[in-house]
Coordinates of C-alpha atoms and ligand atoms in Angstrom, one line a residue:
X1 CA 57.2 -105.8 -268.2
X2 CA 54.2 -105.3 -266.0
X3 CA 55.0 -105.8 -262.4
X4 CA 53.2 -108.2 -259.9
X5 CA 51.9 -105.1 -258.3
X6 CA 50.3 -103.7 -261.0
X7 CA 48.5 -107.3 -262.4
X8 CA 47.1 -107.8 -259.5
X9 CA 45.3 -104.8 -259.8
X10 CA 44.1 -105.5 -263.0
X11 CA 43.3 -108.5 -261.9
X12 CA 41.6 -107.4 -258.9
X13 CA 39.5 -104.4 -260.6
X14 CA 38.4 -106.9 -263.3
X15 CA 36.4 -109.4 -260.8
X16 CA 35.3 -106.4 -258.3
X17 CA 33.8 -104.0 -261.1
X18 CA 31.2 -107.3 -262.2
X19 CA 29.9 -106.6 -258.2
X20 CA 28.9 -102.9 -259.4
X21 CA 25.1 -102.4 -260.5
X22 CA 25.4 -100.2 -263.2
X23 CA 22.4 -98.3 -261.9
X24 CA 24.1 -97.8 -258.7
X25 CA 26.6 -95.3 -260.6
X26 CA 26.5 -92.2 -262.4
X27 CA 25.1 -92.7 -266.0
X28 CA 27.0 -90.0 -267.9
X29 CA 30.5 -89.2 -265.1
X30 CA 32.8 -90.9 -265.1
X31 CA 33.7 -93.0 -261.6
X32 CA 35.9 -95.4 -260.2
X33 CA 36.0 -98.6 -261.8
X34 CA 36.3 -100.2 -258.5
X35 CA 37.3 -98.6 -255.3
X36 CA 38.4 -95.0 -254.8
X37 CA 39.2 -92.3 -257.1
X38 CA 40.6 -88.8 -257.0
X39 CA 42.5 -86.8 -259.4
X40 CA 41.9 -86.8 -263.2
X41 CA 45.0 -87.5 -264.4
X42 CA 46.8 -87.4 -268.1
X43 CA 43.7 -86.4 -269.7
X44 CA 45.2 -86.1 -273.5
X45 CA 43.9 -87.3 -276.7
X46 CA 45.8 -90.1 -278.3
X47 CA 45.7 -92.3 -281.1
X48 CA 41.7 -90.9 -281.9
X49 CA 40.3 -91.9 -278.5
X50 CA 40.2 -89.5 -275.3
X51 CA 42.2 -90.8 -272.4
X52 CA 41.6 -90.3 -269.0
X53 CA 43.5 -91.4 -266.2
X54 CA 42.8 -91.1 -262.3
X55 CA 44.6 -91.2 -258.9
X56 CA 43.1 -94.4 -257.9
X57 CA 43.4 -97.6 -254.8
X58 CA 40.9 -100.3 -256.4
X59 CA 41.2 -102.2 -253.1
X60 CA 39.3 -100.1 -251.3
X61 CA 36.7 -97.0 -251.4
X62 CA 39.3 -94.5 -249.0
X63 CA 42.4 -93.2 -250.2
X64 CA 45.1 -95.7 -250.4
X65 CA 48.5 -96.5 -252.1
X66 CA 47.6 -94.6 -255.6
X67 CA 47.6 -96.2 -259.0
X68 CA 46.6 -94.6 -261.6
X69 CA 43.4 -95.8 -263.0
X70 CA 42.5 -95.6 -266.9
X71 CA 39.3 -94.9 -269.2
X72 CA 38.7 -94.2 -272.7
X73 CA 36.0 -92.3 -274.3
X74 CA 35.1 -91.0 -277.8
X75 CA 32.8 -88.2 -276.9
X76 CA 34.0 -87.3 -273.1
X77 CA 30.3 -88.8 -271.6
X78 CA 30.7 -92.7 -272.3
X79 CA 33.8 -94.5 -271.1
X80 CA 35.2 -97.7 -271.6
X81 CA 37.9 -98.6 -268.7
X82 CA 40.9 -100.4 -269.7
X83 CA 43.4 -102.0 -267.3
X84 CA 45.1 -99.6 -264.3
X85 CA 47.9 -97.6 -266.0
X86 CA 50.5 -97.3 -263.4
X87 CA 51.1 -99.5 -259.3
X88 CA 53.4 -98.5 -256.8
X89 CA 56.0 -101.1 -257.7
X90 CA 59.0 -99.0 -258.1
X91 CA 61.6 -97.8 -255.0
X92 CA 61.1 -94.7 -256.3
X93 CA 57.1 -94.5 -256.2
X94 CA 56.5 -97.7 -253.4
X95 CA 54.0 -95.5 -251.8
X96 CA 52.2 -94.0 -254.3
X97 CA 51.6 -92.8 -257.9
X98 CA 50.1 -89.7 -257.6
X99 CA 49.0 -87.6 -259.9
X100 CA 50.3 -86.2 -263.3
X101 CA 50.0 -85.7 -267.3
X102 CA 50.4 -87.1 -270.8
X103 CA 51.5 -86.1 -274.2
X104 CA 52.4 -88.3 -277.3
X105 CA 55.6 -88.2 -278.6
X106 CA 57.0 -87.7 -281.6
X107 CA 57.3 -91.6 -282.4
X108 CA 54.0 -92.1 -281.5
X109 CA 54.4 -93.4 -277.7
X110 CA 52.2 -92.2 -275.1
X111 CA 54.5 -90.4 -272.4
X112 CA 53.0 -90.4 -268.7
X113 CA 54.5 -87.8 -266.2
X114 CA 53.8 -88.2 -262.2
X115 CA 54.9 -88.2 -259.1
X116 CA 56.4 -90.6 -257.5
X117 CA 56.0 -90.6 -253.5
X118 CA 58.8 -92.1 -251.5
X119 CA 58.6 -92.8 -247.7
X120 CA 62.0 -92.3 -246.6
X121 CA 63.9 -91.5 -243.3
X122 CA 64.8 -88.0 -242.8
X123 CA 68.4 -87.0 -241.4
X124 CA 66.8 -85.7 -238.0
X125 CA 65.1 -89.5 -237.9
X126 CA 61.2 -88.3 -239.4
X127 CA 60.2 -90.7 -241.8
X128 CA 58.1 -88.4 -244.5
X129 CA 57.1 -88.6 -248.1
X130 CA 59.7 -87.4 -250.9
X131 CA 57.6 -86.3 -253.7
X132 CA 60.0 -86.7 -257.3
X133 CA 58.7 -86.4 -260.9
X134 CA 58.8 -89.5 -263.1
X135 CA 58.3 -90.8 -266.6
X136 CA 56.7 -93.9 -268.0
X137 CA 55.9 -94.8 -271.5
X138 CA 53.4 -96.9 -273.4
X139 CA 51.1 -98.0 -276.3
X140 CA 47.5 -96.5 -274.6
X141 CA 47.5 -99.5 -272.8
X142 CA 50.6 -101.1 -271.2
X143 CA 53.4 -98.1 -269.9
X144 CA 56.6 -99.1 -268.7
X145 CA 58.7 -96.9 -266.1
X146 CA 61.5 -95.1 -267.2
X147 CA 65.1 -96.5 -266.0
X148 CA 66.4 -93.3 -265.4
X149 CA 63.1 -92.2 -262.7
X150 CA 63.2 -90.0 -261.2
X151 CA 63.7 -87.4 -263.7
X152 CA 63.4 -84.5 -261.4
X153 CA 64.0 -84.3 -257.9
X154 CA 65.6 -82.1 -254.6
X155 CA 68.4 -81.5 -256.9
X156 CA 66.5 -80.1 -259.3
X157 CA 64.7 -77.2 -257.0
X158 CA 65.0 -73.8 -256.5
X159 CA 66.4 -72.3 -252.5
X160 CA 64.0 -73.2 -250.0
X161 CA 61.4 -75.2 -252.2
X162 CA 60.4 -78.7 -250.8
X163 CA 60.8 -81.8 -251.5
X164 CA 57.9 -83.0 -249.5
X165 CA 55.4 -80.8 -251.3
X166 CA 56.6 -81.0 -254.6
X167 CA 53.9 -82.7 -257.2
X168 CA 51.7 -83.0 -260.1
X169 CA 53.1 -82.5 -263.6
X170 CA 51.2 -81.0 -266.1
X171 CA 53.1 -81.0 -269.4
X172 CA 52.4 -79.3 -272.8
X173 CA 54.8 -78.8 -275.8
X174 CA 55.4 -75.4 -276.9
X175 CA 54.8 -74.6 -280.8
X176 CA 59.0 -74.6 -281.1
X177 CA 58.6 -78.4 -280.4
X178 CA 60.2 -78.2 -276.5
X179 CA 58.0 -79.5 -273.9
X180 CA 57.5 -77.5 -270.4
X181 CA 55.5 -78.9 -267.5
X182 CA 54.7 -76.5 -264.4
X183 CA 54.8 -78.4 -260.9
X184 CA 52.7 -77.5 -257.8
X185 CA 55.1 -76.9 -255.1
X186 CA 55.6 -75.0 -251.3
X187 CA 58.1 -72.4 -251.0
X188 CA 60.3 -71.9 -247.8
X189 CA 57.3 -69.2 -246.8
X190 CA 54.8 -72.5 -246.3
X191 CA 52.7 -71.4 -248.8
X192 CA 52.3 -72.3 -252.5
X193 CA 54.2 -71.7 -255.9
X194 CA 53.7 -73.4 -259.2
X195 CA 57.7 -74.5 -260.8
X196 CA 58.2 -74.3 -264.4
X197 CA 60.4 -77.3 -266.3
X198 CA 61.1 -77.6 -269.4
X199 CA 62.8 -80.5 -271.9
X200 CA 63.8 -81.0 -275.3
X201 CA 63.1 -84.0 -275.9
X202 CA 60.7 -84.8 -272.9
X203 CA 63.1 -87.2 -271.2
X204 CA 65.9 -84.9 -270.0
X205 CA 64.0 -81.9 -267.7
X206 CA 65.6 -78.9 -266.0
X207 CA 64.3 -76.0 -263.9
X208 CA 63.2 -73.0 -265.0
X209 CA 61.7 -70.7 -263.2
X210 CA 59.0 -69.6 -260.3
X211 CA 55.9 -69.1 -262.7
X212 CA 53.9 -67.9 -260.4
X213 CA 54.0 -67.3 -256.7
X214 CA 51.0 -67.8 -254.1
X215 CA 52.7 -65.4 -251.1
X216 CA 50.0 -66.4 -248.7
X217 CA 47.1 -65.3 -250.6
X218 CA 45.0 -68.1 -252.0
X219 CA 45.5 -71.1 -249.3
X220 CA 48.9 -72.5 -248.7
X221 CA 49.9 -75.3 -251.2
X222 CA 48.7 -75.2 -254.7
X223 CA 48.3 -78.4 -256.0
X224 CA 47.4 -79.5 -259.4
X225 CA 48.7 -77.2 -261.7
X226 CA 47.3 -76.6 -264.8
X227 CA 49.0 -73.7 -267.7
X228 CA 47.6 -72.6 -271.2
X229 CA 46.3 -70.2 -273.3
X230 CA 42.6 -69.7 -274.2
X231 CA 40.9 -66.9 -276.1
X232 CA 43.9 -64.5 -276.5
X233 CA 45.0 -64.8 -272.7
X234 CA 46.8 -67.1 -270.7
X235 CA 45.6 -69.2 -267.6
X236 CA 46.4 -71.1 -264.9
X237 CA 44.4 -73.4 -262.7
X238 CA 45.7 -74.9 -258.9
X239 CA 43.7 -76.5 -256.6
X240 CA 45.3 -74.6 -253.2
X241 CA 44.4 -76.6 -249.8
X242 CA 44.2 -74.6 -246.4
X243 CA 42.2 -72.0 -248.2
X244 CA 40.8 -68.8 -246.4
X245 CA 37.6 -67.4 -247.2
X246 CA 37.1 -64.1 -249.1
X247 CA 33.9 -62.7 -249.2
X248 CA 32.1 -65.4 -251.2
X249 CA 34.5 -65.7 -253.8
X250 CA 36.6 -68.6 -251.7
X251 CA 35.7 -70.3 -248.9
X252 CA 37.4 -72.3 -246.5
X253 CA 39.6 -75.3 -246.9
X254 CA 40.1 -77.1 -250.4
X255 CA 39.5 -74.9 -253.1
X256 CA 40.0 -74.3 -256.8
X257 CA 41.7 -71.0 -258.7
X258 CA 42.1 -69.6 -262.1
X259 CA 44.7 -67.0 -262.8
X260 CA 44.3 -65.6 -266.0
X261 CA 47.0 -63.3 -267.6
X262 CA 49.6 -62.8 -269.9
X263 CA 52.6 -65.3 -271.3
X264 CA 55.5 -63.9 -272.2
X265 CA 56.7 -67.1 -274.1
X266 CA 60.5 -65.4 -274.8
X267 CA 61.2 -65.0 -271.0
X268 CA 58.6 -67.2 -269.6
X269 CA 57.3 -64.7 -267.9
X270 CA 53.8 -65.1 -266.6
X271 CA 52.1 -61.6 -265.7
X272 CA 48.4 -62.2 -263.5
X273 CA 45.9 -59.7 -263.8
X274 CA 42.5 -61.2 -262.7
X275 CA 41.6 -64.3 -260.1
X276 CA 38.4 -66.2 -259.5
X277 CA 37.1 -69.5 -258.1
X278 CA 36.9 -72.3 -260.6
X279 CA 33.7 -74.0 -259.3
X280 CA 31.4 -72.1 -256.6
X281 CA 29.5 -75.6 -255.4
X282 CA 31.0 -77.9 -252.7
X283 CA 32.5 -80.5 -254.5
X284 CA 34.9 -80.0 -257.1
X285 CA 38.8 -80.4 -257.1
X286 CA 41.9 -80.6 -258.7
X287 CA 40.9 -79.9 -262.6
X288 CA 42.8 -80.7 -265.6
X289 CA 42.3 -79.6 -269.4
X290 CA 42.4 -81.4 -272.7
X291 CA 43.0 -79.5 -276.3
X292 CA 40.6 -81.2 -278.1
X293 CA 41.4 -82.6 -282.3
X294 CA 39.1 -79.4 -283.1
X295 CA 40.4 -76.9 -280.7
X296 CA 38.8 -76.6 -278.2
X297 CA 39.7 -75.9 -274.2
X298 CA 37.9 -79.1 -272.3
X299 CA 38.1 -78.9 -268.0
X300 CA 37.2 -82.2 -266.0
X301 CA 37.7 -82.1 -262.3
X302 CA 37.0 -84.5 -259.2
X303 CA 33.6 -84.0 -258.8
X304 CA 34.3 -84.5 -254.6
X305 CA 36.3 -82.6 -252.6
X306 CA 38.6 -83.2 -249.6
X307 CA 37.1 -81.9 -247.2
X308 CA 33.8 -83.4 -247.5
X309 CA 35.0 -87.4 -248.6
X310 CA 32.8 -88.1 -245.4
X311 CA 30.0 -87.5 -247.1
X312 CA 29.0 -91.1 -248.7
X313 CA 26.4 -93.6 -248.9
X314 CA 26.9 -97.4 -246.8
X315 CA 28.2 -100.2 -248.5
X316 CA 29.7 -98.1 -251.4
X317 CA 32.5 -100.5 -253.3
X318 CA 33.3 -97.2 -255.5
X319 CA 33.8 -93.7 -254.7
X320 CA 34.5 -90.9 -256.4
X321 CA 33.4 -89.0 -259.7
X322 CA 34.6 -86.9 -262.6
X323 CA 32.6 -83.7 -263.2
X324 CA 31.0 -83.7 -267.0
X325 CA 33.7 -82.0 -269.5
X326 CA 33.4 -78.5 -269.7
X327 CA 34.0 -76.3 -273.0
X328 CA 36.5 -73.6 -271.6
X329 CA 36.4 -69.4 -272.9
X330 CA 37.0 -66.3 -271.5
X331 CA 34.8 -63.5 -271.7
X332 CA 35.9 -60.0 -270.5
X333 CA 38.6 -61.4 -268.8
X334 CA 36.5 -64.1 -267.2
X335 CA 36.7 -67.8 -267.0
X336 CA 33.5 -69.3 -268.9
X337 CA 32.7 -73.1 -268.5
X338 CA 29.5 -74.8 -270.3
X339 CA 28.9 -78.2 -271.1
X340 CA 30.3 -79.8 -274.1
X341 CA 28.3 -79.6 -276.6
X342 CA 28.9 -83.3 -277.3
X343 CA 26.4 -83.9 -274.2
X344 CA 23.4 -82.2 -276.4
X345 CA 23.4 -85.2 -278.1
X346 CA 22.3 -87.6 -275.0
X347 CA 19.1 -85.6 -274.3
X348 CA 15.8 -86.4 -275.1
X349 CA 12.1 -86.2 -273.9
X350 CA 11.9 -82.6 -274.3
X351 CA 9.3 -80.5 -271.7
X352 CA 8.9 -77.1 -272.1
X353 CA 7.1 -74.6 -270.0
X354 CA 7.1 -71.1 -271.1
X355 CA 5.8 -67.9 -268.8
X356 CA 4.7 -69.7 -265.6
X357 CA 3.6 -67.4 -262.9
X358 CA 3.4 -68.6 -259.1
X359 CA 3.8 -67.5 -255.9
X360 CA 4.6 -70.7 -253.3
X361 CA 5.2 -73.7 -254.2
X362 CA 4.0 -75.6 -257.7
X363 CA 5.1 -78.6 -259.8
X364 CA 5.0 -78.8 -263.3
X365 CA 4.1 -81.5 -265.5
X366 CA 6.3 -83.9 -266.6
X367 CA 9.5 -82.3 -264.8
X368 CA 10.9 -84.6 -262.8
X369 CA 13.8 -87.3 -262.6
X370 CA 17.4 -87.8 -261.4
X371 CA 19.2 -87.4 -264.7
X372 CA 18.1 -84.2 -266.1
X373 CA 18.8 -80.9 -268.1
X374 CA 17.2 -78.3 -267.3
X375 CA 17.2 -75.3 -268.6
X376 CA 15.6 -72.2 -266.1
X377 CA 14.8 -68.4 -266.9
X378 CA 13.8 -67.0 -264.2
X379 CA 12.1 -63.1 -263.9
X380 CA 10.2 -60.9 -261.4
X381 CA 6.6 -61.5 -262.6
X382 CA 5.3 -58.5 -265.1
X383 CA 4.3 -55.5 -263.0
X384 CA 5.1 -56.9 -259.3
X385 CA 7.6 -56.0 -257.2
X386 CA 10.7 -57.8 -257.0
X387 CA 10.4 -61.4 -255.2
X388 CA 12.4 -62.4 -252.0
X389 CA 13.4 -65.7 -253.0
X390 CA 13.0 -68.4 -256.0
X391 CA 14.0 -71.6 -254.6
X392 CA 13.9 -74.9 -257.0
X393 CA 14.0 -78.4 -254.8
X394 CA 15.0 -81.6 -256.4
X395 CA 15.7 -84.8 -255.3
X396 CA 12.5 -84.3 -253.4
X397 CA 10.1 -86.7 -251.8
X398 CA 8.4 -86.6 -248.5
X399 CA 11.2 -87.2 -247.1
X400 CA 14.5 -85.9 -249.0
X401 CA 14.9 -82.7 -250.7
X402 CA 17.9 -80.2 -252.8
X403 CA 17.5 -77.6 -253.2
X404 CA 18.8 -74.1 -255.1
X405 CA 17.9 -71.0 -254.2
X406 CA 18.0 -67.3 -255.0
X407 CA 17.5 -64.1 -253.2
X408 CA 17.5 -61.2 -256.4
X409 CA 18.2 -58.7 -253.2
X410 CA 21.2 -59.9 -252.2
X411 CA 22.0 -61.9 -255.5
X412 CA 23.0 -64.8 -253.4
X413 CA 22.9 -68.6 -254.9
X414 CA 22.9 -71.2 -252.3
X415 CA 23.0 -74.6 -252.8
X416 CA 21.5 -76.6 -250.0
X417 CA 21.7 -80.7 -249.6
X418 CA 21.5 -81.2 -245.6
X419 CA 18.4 -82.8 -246.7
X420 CA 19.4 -85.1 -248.6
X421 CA 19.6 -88.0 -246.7
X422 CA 23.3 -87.5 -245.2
X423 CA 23.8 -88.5 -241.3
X424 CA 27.2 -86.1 -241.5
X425 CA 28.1 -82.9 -239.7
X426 CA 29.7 -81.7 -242.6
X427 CA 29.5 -79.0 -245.0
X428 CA 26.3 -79.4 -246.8
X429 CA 25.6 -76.0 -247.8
X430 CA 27.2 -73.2 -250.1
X431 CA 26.6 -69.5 -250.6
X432 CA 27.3 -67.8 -254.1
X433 CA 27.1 -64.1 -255.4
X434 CA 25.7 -64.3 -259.0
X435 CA 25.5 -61.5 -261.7
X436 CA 22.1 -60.3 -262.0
X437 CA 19.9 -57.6 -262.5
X438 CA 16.3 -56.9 -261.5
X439 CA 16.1 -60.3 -260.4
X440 CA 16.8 -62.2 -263.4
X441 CA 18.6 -65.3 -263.4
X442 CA 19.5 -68.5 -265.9
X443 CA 20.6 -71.6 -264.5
X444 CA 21.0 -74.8 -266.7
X445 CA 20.8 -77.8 -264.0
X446 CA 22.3 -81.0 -265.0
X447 CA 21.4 -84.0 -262.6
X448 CA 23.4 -87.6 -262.8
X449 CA 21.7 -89.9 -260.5
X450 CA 24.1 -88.3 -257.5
X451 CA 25.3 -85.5 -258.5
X452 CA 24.4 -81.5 -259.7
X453 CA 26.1 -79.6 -261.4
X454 CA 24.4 -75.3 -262.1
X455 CA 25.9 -73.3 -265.0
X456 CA 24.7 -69.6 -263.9
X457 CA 24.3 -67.1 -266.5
X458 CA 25.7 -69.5 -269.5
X459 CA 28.6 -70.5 -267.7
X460 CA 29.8 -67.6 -266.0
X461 CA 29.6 -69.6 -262.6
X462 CA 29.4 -73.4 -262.3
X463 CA 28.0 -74.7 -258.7
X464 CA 29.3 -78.9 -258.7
X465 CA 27.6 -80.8 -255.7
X466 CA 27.5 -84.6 -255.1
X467 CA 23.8 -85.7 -253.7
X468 CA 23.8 -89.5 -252.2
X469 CA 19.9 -89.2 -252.2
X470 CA 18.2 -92.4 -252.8
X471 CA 16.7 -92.4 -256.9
X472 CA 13.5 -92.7 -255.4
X473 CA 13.3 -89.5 -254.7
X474 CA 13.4 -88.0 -258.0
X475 CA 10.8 -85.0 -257.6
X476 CA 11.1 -82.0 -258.8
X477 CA 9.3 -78.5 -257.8
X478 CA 9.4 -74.4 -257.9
X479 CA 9.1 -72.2 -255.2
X480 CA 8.6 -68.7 -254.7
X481 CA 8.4 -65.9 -252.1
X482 CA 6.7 -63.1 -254.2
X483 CA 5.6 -63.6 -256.9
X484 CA 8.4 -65.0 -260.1
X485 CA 8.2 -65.8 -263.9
X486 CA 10.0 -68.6 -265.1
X487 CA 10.5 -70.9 -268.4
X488 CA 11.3 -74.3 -268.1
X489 CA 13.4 -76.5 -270.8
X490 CA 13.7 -80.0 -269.5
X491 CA 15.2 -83.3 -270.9
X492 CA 15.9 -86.4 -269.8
X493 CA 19.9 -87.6 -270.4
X494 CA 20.2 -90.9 -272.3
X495 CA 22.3 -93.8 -270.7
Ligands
FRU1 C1 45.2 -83.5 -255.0 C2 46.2 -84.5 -254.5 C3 47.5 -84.3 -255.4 C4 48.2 -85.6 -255.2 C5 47.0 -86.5 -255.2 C6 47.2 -87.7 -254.3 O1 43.9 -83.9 -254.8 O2 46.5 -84.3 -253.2 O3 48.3 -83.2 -255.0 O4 49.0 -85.8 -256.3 O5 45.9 -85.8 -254.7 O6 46.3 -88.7 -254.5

């Protein structure tokens, strides 16, 4: 039974999205259907179509009571969206669905796992939010709430965990047919932990164990969770707020993580040995993974981030994209992400540019535009010394430019956008350190109307930054101090 809640959204998002110029959103991310978005949510494949869900208020573009919102796709780059999933009609969930995971079952059902947020008087007379995991299940379309929600709550916690902080399921089934889910939660310490669940039939869920432990090292609470194994090893992904920088592998605030170790799947026992951001750029947040039909590790995150969700255009009725999908590997013990190779199939208008030598600034024919793939070598030029800096600005009129930019000294990468047409004091501007040698470099730069996102290196680092510039300014040019070599694939990206 759908509630009155949750058809008025439908009803709602139905008559608002028709208000949305198709142009005035991105042509190959995903993005609210009306309204806000955050979180992907319950990204699974089920019966032969890709699912996406996302923590969503259609009424408005700022956070608000969440639904979830829902999308399907065949290749991960062209959605369809199909009616919200999931409203804040329960007593249970009244202020908000927020986010979670999904997995078919054994009959066939779709089940969706989330957390339900509760406003609730405490006994020294706060009201606060109680955060408790819940079920619902459906057909891909319709889901209905479980009678017996929540199915795990305070009683259901370790000493000292919260019940405040205590959020975002991510489930999987082990290959002995029991299903786990890990839960971002904070510890009595204040900072993060991630809780491990598990079920054997995915209705009835009981603790675990602590699977792994922040102790006031990355941030304070890890949200977001996200636990599997890829290329031999085993990795985790949070999203911890209240982060502290470290060097320039984290920086302040919001921030992403990958954990990659080992599994022991006897003792569920999960042993780290190496940590690293997820995304080096400004905006990107809260990532969840897919196993596709052929195998394959696929990563979307909220392309936006946090702390800089005052950085929008006027007028906006939609806010909030995903990033594209990205192919997951590790490689000596590293976190690789590249685009999926599904998206090879959009581009077109091919414009190469092999061995160009410059020193200042140049533009090249026919390498322009706003949704773009670009593919970049860039060298010292043959028998010069090594350059200062290779900058490349897109975006770019007279008035607005992006830009990237490299300095082979101190192999930094900095993404720059305070020219890009925001009126905001806010962070606009992000530093990377980037393998490379003698001052070669390889960036692929994929643009989407208003966003870029920079695999460095074939996916060793990804840099994900939203830019509000208007389309009109869709130049395109190279920059040098010294004197660099660079190639130049670009195409243009079909709608
Ligand atoms: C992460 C997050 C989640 C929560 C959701 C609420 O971005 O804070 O922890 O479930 O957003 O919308």
């Amino acid at each position: 039974m759908t509630s009155q809640t949750l058809r008025e959204a439908r009803k709602y998002e139905e008559s608002s999205e028709k208000i949305i110029r198709k142009e005035d959103r991105p042509a190959f991310h995903l993005s609210a259907r009306t309204g806000w978005m955050n979180d992907p949510n319950g990204f699974s494949y089920y019966n032969g179509k890709y699912h996406m869900f996302y923590q969503y208020h259609p009424y408005d573009a700022n956070w608000g009571p969440m639904h979830w919102g829902h999308a399907v796709s065949d290749d991960l780059l062209h959605w369809e969206y199909l009616p919200a999933a999931l409203a804040p009609d329960e007593r249970y969930d009244k202020d908000g669905c927020f986010s979670g995971s999904a997995i078919e079952l054994p009959d066939g059902k779709q089940l969706l796992m989330y957390t339900g947020v509760c406003k609730e008087r405490q006994s020294d007379g706060e009201i606060r939010e109680v955060q408790t995991q819940c079920l619902a299940v459906g057909d891909g379309i319709d889901y209905e709430k479980y009678h017996n929600n929540p199915v795990l709550d305070e009683k259901d916690l370790p000493e000292g965990a919260s019940r405040y902080d205590f959020r975002d399921p991510k489930i999987w089934r082990k290959e002995d047919g029991t299903y786990c889910c890990v839960v971002g939660n904070r510890p009595a310490d204040g900072s993060g932990q991630v809780l491990l669940f598990t079920s054997q039939d995915g209705w009835e869920w009981h603790y675990k164990k602590v699977l792994a432990a922040n102790n006031d090292r990355f941030g304070k609470m890890w949200e977001c969770p996200d636990f599997f194994s890829l290329d031999g090893e085993w990795v985790l992904l949070v999203s911890p707020q209240d982060m502290l920088p470290h060097q320039f592998e984290y920086h302040n605030g919001n921030g992403t993580l990958c954990l990659i170790g080992n599994f022991d799947e006897r003792t569920d026992t999960f042993t780290e040995r190496h940590n690293q951001s997820i995304d080096y750029g400004i905006d990107f947040y809260a990532p969840q993974t897919v196993l596709t039909p052929d195998g394959r590790r696929i990563m979307i995150g909220w392309m936006q981030n946090w702390d800089t969700c005052g950085h929008r255009t006027a007028n906006i009725l939609w806010f909030g994209q995903m990033s594209l999908p990205r192919e997951l590997s590790i490689k000596n013990g590293r976190l690789y992400q590249m685009p999926i190779r599904e998206f090879d199939a959009l581009r077109c208008g091919k414009v190469a540019h092999d061995n160009i030598t410059f020193s200042d600034t140049i533009q090249l024919e026919g390498i322009k535009g706003r949704r773009v793939d670009m593919e970049l070598n860039i060298r010292p030029a043959d028998g010069r010394e090594l350059y200062q800096k290779f900058a490349i600005r897109f975006a770019q009129n007279e008035q607005y430019q992006t830009s990237l930019s490299f300095r082979p000294r101190e192999s930094i990468l900095k993404i720059d956008r305070k020219f890009s047409g925001s009126r905001k004091a806010i962070i606009h501007q992000r530093r990377s350190k980037v393998n490379s040698e003698g001052g070669v470099l390889k960036l692929r730069i994929i643009l989407d109307r208003s966003s870029v996102e920079t695999f460095v290196n074939d996916g060793e680092q990804v840099m994900s930054a939203i830019v509000y510039t208007k389309q009109a300014a869709d130049g395109i040019s190279f920059y040098a101090d010294g004197t660099v070599t660079i190639d130049v694939v670009k195409y243009d990206i079909m709608e």
